[in-house]
Every structure is written in C-alpha cells, then in structure tokens.
PDB file of C-alpha atoms in Angstrom:
ATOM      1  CA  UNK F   1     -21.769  37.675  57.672  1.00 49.00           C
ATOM      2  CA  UNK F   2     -19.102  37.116  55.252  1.00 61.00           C
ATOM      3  CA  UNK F   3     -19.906  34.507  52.421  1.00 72.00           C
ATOM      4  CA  UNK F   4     -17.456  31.680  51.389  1.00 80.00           C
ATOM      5  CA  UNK F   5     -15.094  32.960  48.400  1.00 93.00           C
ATOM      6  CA  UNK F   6     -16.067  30.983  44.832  1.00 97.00           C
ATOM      7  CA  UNK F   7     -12.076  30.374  44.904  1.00 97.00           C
ATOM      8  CA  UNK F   8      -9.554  31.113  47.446  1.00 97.00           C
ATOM      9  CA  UNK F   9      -5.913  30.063  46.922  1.00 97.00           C
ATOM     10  CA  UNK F  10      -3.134  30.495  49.212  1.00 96.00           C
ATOM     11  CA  UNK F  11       0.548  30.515  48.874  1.00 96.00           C
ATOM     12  CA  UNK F  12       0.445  28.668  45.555  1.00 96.00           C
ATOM     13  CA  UNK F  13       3.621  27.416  43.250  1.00 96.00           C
ATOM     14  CA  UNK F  14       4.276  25.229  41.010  1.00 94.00           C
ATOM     15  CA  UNK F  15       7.212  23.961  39.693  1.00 92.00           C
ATOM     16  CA  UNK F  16       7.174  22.087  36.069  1.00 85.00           C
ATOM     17  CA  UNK F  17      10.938  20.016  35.399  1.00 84.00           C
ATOM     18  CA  UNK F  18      12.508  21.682  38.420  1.00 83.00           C
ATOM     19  CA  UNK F  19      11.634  25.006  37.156  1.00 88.00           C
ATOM     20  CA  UNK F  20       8.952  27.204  39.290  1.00 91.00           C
ATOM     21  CA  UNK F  21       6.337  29.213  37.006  1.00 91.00           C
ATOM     22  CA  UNK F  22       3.832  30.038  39.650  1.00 94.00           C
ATOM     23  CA  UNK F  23       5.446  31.902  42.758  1.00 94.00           C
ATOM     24  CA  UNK F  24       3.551  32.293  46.365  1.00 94.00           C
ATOM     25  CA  UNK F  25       0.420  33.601  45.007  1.00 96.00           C
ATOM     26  CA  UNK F  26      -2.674  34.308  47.001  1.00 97.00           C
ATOM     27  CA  UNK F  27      -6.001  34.928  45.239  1.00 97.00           C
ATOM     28  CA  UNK F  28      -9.244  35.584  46.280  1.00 96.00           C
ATOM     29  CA  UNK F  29     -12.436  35.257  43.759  1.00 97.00           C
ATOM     30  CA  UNK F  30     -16.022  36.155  45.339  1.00 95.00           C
ATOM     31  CA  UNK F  31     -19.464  35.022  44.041  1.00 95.00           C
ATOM     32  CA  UNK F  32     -20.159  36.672  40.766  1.00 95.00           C
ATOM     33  CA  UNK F  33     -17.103  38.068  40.325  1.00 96.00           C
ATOM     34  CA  UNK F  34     -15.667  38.458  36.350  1.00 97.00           C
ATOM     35  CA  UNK F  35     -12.167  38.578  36.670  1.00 97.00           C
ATOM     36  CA  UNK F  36      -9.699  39.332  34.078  1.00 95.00           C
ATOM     37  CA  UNK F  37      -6.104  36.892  34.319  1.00 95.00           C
ATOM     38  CA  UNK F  38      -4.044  38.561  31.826  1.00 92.00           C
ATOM     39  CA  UNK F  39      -0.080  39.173  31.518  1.00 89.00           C
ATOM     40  CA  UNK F  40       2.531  38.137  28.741  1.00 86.00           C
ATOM     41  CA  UNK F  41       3.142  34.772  27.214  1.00 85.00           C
ATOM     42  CA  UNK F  42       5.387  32.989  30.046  1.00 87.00           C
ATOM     43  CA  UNK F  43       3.911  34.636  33.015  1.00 90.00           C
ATOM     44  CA  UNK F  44       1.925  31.724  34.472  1.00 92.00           C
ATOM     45  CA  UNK F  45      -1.884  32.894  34.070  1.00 92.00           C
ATOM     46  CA  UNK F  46      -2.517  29.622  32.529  1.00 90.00           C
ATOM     47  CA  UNK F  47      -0.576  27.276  35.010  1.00 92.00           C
ATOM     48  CA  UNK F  48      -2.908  29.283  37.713  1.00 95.00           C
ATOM     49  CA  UNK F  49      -5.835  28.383  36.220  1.00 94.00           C
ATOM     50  CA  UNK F  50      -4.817  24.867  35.773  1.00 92.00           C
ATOM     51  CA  UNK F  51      -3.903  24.340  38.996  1.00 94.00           C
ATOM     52  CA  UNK F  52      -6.886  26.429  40.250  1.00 95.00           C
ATOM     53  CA  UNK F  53      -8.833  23.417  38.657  1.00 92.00           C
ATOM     54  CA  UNK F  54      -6.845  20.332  39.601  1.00 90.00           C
ATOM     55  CA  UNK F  55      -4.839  20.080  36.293  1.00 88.00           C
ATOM     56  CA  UNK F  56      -1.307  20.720  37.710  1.00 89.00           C
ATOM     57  CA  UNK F  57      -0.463  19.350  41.576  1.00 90.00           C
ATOM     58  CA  UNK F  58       0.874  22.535  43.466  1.00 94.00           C
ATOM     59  CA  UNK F  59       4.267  22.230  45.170  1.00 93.00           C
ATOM     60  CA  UNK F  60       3.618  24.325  47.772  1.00 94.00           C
ATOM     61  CA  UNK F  61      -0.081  26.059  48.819  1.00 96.00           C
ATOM     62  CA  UNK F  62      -3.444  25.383  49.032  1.00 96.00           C
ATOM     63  CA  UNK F  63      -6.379  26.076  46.406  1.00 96.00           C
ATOM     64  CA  UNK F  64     -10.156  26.258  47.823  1.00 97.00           C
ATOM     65  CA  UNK F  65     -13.797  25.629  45.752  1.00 97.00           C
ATOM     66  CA  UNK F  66     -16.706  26.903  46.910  1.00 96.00           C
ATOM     67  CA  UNK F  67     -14.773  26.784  50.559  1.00 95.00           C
ATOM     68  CA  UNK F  68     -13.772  23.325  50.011  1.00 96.00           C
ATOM     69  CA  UNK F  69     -10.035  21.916  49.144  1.00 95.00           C
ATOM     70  CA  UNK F  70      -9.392  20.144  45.637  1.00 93.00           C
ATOM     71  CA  UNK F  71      -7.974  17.526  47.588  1.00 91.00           C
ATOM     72  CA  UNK F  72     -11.978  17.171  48.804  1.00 94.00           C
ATOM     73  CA  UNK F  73     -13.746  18.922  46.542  1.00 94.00           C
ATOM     74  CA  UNK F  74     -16.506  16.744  44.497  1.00 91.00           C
ATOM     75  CA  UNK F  75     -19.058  18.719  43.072  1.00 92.00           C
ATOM     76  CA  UNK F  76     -17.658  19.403  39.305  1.00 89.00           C
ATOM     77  CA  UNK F  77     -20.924  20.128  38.097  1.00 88.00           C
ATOM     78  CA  UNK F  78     -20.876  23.433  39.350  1.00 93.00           C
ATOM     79  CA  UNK F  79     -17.199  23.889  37.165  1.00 94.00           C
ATOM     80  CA  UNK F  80     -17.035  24.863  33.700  1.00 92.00           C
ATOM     81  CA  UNK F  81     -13.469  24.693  31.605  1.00 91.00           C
ATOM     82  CA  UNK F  82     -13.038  26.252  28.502  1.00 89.00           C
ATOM     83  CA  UNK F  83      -9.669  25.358  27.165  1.00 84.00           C
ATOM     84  CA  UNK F  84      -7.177  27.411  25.120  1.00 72.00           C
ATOM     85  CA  UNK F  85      -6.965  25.459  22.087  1.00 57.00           C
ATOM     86  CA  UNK F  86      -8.921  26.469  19.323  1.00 50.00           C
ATOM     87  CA  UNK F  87      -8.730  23.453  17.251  1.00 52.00           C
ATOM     88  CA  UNK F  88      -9.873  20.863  19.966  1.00 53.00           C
ATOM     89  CA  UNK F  89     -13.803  20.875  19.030  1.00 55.00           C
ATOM     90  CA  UNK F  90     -12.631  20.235  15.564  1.00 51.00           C
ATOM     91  CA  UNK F  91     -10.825  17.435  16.090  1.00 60.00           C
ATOM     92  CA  UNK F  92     -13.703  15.498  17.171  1.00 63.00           C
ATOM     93  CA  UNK F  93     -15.974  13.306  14.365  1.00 77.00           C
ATOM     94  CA  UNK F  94     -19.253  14.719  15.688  1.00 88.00           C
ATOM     95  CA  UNK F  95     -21.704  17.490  15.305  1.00 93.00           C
ATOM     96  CA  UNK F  96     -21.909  20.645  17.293  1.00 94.00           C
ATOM     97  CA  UNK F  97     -24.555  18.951  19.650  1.00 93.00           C
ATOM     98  CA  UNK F  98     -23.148  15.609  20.399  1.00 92.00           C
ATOM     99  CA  UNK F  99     -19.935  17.658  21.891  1.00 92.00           C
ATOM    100  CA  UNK F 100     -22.571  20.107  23.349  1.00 93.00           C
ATOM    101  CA  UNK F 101     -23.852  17.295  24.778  1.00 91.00           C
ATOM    102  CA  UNK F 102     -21.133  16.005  26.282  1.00 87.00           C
ATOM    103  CA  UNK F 103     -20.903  18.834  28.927  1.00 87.00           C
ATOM    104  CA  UNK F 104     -23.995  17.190  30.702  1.00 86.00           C
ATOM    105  CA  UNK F 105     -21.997  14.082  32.053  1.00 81.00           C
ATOM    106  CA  UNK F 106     -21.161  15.629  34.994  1.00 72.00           C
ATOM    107  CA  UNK F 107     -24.866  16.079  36.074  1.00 65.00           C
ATOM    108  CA  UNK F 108     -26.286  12.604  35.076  1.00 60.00           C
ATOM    109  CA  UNK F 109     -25.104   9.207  35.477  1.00 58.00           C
ATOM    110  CA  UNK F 110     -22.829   7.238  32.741  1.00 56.00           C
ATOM    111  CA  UNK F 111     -24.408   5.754  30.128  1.00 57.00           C
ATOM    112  CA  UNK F 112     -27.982   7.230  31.000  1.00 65.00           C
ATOM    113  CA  UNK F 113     -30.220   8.448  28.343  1.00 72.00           C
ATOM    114  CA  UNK F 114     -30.525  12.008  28.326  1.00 76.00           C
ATOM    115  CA  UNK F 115     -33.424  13.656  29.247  1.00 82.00           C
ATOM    116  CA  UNK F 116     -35.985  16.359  28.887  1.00 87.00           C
ATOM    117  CA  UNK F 117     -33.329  18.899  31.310  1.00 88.00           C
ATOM    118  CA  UNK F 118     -30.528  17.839  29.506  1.00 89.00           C
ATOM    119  CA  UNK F 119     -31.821  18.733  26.283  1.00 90.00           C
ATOM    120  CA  UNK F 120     -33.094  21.852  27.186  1.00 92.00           C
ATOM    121  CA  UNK F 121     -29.881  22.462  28.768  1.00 92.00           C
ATOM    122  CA  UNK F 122     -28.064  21.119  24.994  1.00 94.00           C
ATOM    123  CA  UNK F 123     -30.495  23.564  23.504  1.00 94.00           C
ATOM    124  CA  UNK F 124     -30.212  26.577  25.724  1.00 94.00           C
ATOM    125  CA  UNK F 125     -26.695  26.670  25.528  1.00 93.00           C
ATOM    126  CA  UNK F 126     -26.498  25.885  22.049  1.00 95.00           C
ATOM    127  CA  UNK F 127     -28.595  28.890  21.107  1.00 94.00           C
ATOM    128  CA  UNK F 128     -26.110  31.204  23.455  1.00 91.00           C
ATOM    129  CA  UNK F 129     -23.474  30.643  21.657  1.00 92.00           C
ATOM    130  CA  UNK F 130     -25.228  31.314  18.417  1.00 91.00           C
ATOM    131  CA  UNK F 131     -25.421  28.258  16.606  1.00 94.00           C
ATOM    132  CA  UNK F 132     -28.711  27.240  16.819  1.00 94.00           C
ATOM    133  CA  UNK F 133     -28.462  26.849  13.057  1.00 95.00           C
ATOM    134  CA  UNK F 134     -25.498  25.051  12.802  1.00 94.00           C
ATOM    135  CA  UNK F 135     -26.179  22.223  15.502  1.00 94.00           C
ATOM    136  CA  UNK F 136     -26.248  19.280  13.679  1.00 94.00           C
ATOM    137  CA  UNK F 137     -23.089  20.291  11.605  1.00 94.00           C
ATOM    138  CA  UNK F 138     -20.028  18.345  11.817  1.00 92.00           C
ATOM    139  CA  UNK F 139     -17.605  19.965  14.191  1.00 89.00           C
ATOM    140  CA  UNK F 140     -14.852  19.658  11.620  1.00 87.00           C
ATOM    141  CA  UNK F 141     -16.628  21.646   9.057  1.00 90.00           C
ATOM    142  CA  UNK F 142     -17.008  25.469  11.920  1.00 90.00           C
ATOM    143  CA  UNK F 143     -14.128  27.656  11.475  1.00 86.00           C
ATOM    144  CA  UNK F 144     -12.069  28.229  14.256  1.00 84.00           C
ATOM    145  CA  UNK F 145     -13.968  30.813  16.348  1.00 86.00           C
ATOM    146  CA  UNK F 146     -16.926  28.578  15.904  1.00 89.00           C
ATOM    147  CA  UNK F 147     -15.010  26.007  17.120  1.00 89.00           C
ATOM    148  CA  UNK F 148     -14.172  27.761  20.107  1.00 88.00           C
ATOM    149  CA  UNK F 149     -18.061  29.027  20.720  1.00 90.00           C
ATOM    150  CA  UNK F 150     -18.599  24.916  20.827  1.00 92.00           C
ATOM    151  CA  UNK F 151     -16.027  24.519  23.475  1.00 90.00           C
ATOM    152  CA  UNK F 152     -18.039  27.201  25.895  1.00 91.00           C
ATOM    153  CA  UNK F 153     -21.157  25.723  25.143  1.00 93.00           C
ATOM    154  CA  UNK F 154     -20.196  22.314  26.308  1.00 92.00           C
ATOM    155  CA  UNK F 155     -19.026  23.874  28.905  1.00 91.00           C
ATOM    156  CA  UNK F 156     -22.310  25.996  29.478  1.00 92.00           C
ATOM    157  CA  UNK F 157     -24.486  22.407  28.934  1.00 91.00           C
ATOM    158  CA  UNK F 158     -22.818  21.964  32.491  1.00 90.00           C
ATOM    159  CA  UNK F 159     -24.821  24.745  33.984  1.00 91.00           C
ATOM    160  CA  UNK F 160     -21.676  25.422  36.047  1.00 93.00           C
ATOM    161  CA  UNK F 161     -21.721  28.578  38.859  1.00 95.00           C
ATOM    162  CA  UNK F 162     -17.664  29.219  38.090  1.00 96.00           C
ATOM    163  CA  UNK F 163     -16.300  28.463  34.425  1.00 95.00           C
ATOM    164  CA  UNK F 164     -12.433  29.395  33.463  1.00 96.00           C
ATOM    165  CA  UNK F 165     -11.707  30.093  30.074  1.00 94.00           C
ATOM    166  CA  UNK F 166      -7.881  29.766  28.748  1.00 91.00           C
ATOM    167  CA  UNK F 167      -7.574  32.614  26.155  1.00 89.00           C
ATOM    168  CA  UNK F 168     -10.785  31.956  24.308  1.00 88.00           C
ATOM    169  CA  UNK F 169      -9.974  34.491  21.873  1.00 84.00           C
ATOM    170  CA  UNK F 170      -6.705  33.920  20.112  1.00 82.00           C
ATOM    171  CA  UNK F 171      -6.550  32.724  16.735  1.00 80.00           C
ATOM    172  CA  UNK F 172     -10.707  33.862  16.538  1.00 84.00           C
ATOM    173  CA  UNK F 173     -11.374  36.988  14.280  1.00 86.00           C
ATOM    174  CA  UNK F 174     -13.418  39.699  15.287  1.00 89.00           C
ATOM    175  CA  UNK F 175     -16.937  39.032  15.155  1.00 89.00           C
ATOM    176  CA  UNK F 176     -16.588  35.591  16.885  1.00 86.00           C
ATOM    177  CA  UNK F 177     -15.008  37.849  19.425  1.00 89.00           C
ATOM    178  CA  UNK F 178     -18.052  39.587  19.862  1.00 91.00           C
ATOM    179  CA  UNK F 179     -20.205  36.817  19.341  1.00 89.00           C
ATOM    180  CA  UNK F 180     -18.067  35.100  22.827  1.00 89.00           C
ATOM    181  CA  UNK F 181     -18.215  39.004  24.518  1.00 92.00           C
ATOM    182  CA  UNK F 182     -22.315  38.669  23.857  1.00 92.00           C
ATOM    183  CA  UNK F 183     -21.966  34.844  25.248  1.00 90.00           C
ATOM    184  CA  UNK F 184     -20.503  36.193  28.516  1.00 93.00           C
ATOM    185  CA  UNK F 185     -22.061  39.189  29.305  1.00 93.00           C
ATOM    186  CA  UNK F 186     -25.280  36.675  29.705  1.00 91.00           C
ATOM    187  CA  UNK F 187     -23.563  34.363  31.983  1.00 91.00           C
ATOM    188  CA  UNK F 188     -22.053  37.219  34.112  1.00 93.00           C
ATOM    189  CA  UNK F 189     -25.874  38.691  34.393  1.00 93.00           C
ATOM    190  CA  UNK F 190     -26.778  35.937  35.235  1.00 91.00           C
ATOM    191  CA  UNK F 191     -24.510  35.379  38.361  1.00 93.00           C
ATOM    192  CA  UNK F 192     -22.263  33.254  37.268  1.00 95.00           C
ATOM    193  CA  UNK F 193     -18.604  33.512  38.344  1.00 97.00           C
ATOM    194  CA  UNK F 194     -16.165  33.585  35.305  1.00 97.00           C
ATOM    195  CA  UNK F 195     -12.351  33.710  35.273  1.00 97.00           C
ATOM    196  CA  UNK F 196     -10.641  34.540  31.960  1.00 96.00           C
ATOM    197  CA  UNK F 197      -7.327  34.286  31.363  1.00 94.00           C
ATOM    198  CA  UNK F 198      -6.599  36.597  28.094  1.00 90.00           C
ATOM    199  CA  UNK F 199      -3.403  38.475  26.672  1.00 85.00           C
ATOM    200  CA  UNK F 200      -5.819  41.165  25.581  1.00 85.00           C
ATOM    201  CA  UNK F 201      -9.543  41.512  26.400  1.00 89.00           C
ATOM    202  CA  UNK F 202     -10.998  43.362  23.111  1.00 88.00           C
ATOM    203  CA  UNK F 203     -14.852  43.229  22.991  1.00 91.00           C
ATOM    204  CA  UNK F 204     -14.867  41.335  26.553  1.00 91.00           C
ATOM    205  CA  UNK F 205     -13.591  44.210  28.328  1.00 92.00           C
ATOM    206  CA  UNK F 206     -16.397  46.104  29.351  1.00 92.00           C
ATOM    207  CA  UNK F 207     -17.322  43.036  30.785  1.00 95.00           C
ATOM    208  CA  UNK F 208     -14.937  42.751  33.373  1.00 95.00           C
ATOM    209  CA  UNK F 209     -15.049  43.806  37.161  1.00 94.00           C
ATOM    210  CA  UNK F 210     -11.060  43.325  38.104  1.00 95.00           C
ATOM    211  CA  UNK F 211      -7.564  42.658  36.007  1.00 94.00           C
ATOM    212  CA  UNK F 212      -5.408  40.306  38.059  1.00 95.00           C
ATOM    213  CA  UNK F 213      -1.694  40.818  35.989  1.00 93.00           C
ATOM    214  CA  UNK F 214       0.611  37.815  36.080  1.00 92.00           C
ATOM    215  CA  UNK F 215       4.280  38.315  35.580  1.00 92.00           C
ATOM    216  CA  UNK F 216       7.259  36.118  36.319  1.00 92.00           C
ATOM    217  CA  UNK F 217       5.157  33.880  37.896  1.00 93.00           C
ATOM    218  CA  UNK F 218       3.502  36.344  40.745  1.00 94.00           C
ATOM    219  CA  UNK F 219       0.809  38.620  40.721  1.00 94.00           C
ATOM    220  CA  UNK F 220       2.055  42.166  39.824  1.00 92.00           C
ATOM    221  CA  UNK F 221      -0.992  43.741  39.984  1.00 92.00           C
ATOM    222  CA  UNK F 222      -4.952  43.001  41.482  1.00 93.00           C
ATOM    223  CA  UNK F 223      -7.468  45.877  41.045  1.00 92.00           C
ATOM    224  CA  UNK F 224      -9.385  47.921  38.971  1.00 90.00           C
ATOM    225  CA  UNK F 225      -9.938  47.053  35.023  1.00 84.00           C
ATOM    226  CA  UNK F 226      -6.852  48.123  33.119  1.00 79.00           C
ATOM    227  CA  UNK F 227      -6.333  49.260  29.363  1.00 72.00           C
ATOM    228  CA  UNK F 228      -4.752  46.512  27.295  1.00 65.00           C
ATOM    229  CA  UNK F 229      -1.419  48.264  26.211  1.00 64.00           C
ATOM    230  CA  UNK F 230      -0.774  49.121  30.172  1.00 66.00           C
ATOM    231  CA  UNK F 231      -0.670  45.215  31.223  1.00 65.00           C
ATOM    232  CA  UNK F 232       2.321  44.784  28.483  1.00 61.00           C
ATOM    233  CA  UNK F 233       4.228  47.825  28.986  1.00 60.00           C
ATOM    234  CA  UNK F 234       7.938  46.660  29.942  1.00 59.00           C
ATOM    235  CA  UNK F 235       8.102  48.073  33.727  1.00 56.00           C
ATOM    236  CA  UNK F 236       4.894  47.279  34.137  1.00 57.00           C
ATOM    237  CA  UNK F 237       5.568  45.150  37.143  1.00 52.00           C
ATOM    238  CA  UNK F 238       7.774  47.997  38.389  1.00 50.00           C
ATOM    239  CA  UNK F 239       4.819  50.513  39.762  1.00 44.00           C
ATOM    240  CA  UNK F 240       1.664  48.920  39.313  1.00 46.00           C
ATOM    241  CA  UNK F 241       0.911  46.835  42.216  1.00 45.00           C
ATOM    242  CA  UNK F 242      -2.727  47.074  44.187  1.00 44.00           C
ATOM    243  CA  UNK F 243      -3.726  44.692  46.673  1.00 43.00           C
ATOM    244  CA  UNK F 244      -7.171  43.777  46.029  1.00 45.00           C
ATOM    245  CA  UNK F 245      -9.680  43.156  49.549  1.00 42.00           C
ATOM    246  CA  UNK F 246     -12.856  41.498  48.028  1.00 42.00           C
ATOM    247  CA  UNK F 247     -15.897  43.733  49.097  1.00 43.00           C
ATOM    248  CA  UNK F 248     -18.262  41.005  51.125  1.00 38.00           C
ATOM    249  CA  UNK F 249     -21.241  42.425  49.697  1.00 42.00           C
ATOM    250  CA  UNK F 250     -19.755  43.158  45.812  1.00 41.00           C
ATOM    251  CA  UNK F 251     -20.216  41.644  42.552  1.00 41.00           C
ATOM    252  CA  UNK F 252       1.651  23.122  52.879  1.00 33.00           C
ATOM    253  CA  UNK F 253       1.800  20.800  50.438  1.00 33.00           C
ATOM    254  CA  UNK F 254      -0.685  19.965  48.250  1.00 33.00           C
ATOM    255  CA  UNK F 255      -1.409  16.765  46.474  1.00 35.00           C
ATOM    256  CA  UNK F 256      -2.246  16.230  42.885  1.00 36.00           C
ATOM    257  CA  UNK F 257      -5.875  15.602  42.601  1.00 38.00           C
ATOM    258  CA  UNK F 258      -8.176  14.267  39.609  1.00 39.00           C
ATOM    259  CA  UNK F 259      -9.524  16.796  37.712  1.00 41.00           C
ATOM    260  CA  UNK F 260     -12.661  15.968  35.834  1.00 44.00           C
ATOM    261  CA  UNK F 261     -11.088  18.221  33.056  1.00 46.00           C
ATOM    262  CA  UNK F 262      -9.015  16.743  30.006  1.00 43.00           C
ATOM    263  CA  UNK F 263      -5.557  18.317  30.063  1.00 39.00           C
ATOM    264  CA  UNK F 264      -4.842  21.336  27.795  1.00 39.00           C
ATOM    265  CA  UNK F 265      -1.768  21.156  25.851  1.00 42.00           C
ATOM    266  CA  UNK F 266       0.958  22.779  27.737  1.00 41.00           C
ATOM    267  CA  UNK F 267       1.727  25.597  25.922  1.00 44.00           C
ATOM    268  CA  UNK F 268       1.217  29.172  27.079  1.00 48.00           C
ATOM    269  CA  UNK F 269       2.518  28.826  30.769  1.00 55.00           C
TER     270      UNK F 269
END
C-alpha cells in the first residue's frame, strides 16, 4: 500500500507584480525524505518553499500536507520553518530560550503556562543546537551563525515531522556550518522530513538523499545528490534533467491561506 506523500504539489506558479517566478512545477516529498532545493539566486527555490508553506497564494496549482490541501490543512504543529535571514533571532530583546520557547505555541494553548513537556522540549532542542551554555544569553549578544542555530531550535521546540529551512547557511562561517550539518543529521535519523533550500550544501551534503535544481522558475533537474559546482554550471539546465518516481518503501486555482509562519523578507526569489 502506498503511503500519503509528506508534500505533494501539483502544477504550481506563482506570479509576484505580474511577473511569474515559479512555473508548472510538480513535486513529490515522501516520509523521511532529506531533500536538497538548490539553484542560483533568482531561480525560485525560495518562492517554492514559501508557497509550499502557505506564505505566497499560488496562481495556478495545488500544494498538499501530509495528504491534506493548505486551503484545509490545520495541524502546524507537525511544521517547522527556518527562515533565511540570519539576523532575525537577533533582533529580538530576549534570551536564547525565551525565542526557543516560542516554537512551543503551536502545541499548547495561548497564554498557558508552560509545562514539564514543553520544557523538556525548550531543553532538548536547545542542547541540539549546541547552546546549552549559552541559553539564558541575550539573543543580540550570538554571532550570526548562532543566531541562525536559535532560529532551528525554535523551530525544533515544535517537535515538527517536516521542517523547511531557507538557506540556513549563508552569511554563517564554517564551524556553525558544521555545528547546523551535526543538528540535522539527528533530525534526519530520527525520521524527520527536512527540505533545504541552499545555493551550496558544504558540510550538509552527505546528509542529503535527492537535489531538486530550480532554474528559471521550473525544476531542471530531480534525482540523485549532485556536486555543488555542477548545479551552477551555465548549461546546466541544458542536459541535466531526471524525473524523480518516489520509491513507496524509501527513505486550479488556489487560494491564499494563513500561514502560521511570519513572512521572510522577500529577497532571494
């Protein structure tokens, strides 16, 4: 019997002030998959994964979660959304476990004290991430990369089964690279469906199962893991196109819908 795909989307565009960046594209992500969104600057990875999660309304198309439209689709705890900008965690007046904490709204009600899960939760993700020792630090105070490691474990608080992250790496330096490789190789052990949209993978790439390539708006290429200076060669597009059919067994219009997600600034189409 063939399970229901994590996320399944259909025919999907998008136009932004007249001007389409995502072009027909069909997608299919199964459970546990780790799937690498990569392509130039321009070439609509990002607007896929924001309208993958309810951030941009599609023109034309149709985007499934967990086998159930956006337009329907409820159950945001089980989403995690990492977003590109580096800075956003410092931004914030508050330590590294008050935003931490804030990933836990979506599984407890408004205004309700937090309790003995969610802290474990706070804690456990906390500790992935690697700053156990830094948790009551001001935000403002991390460097960037920490920043960013705040960002995915607010996101992790969650305990989400699919989390997108929007080019977690740029702007961080090496060794928070690795740090954030360490942070997802955990996750993907542990069944957890990630998306990453990332110009180049670095330390992460090992990680990954399949390379979906974005260019112009479309999906160039859907297969096997590729080398990062073969996803930017110029006629790249030109010969490396593989349909990708989602082993079962392996690791018209649509309407703008809320997204429990605070919107990204729009750079990096």
């Amino acid at each position: 019997m063939l399970s229901t795909p994590v996320i399944d989307v259909q025919g999907a565009s998008v136009a932004l002030g007249g001007r389409p960046v995502l072009r027909g594209v069909d997608l299919t992500v199964t459970d546990g998959e780790f799937v690498a969104l990569m392509g130039a600057n321009g070439s609509g990875k990002s607007t896929l994964v924001r309208a993958m999660t309810g951030l941009w309304p599609l023109s034309t198309g149709s985007v499934r979660l967990f086998g159930v439209t956006l337009a329907e689709f409820t159950d945001w705890r089980r989403v995690g959304f990492v977003p590109q900008r580096t800075g956003a965690a410092g931004n914030v007046p508050a330590s590294v476990r008050e935003v931490v904490a804030s990933g836990r709204l979506t599984r407890r009600r408004l205004f309700r004290p937090l309790g003995r899960a969610d802290r474990r939760a706070i804690d456990a993700a906390i500790e992935v991430v690697g700053l156990s020792d830094r948790a009551e630090a001001g935000c403002s105070t991390l460097s960037g990369g920490q920043q960013q490691r705040v960002l995915i474990a607010r996101a992790l608080a969650g305990e989400p089964d699919l989390i997108f992250l929007d080019e977690p790496t740029a702007g961080v330096d090496l060794p928070n690279q690795q740090v954030l490789a360490s942070t997802l190789g955990v996750l993907s052990r542990r069944g957890v469906t990630i998306v990453l949209v990332a110009h180049e993978l670095g330390p992460m790439a090992a990680l990954v199962d399949r390379a979906v390539v974005m260019r112009d708006g479309r999906i160039a290429y859907d297969g096997p893991r590729l080398d990062d200076h073969a996803v930017h060669l110029p006629d790249f597009g030109d010969h490396a196109h593989a349909a990708h059919h989602p082993d079962p067994g392996s690791h018209d219009h649509a309407p703008h819908v809320a997204s429990p997600f605070d919107r990204p600034d729009d750079g990096g189409l």
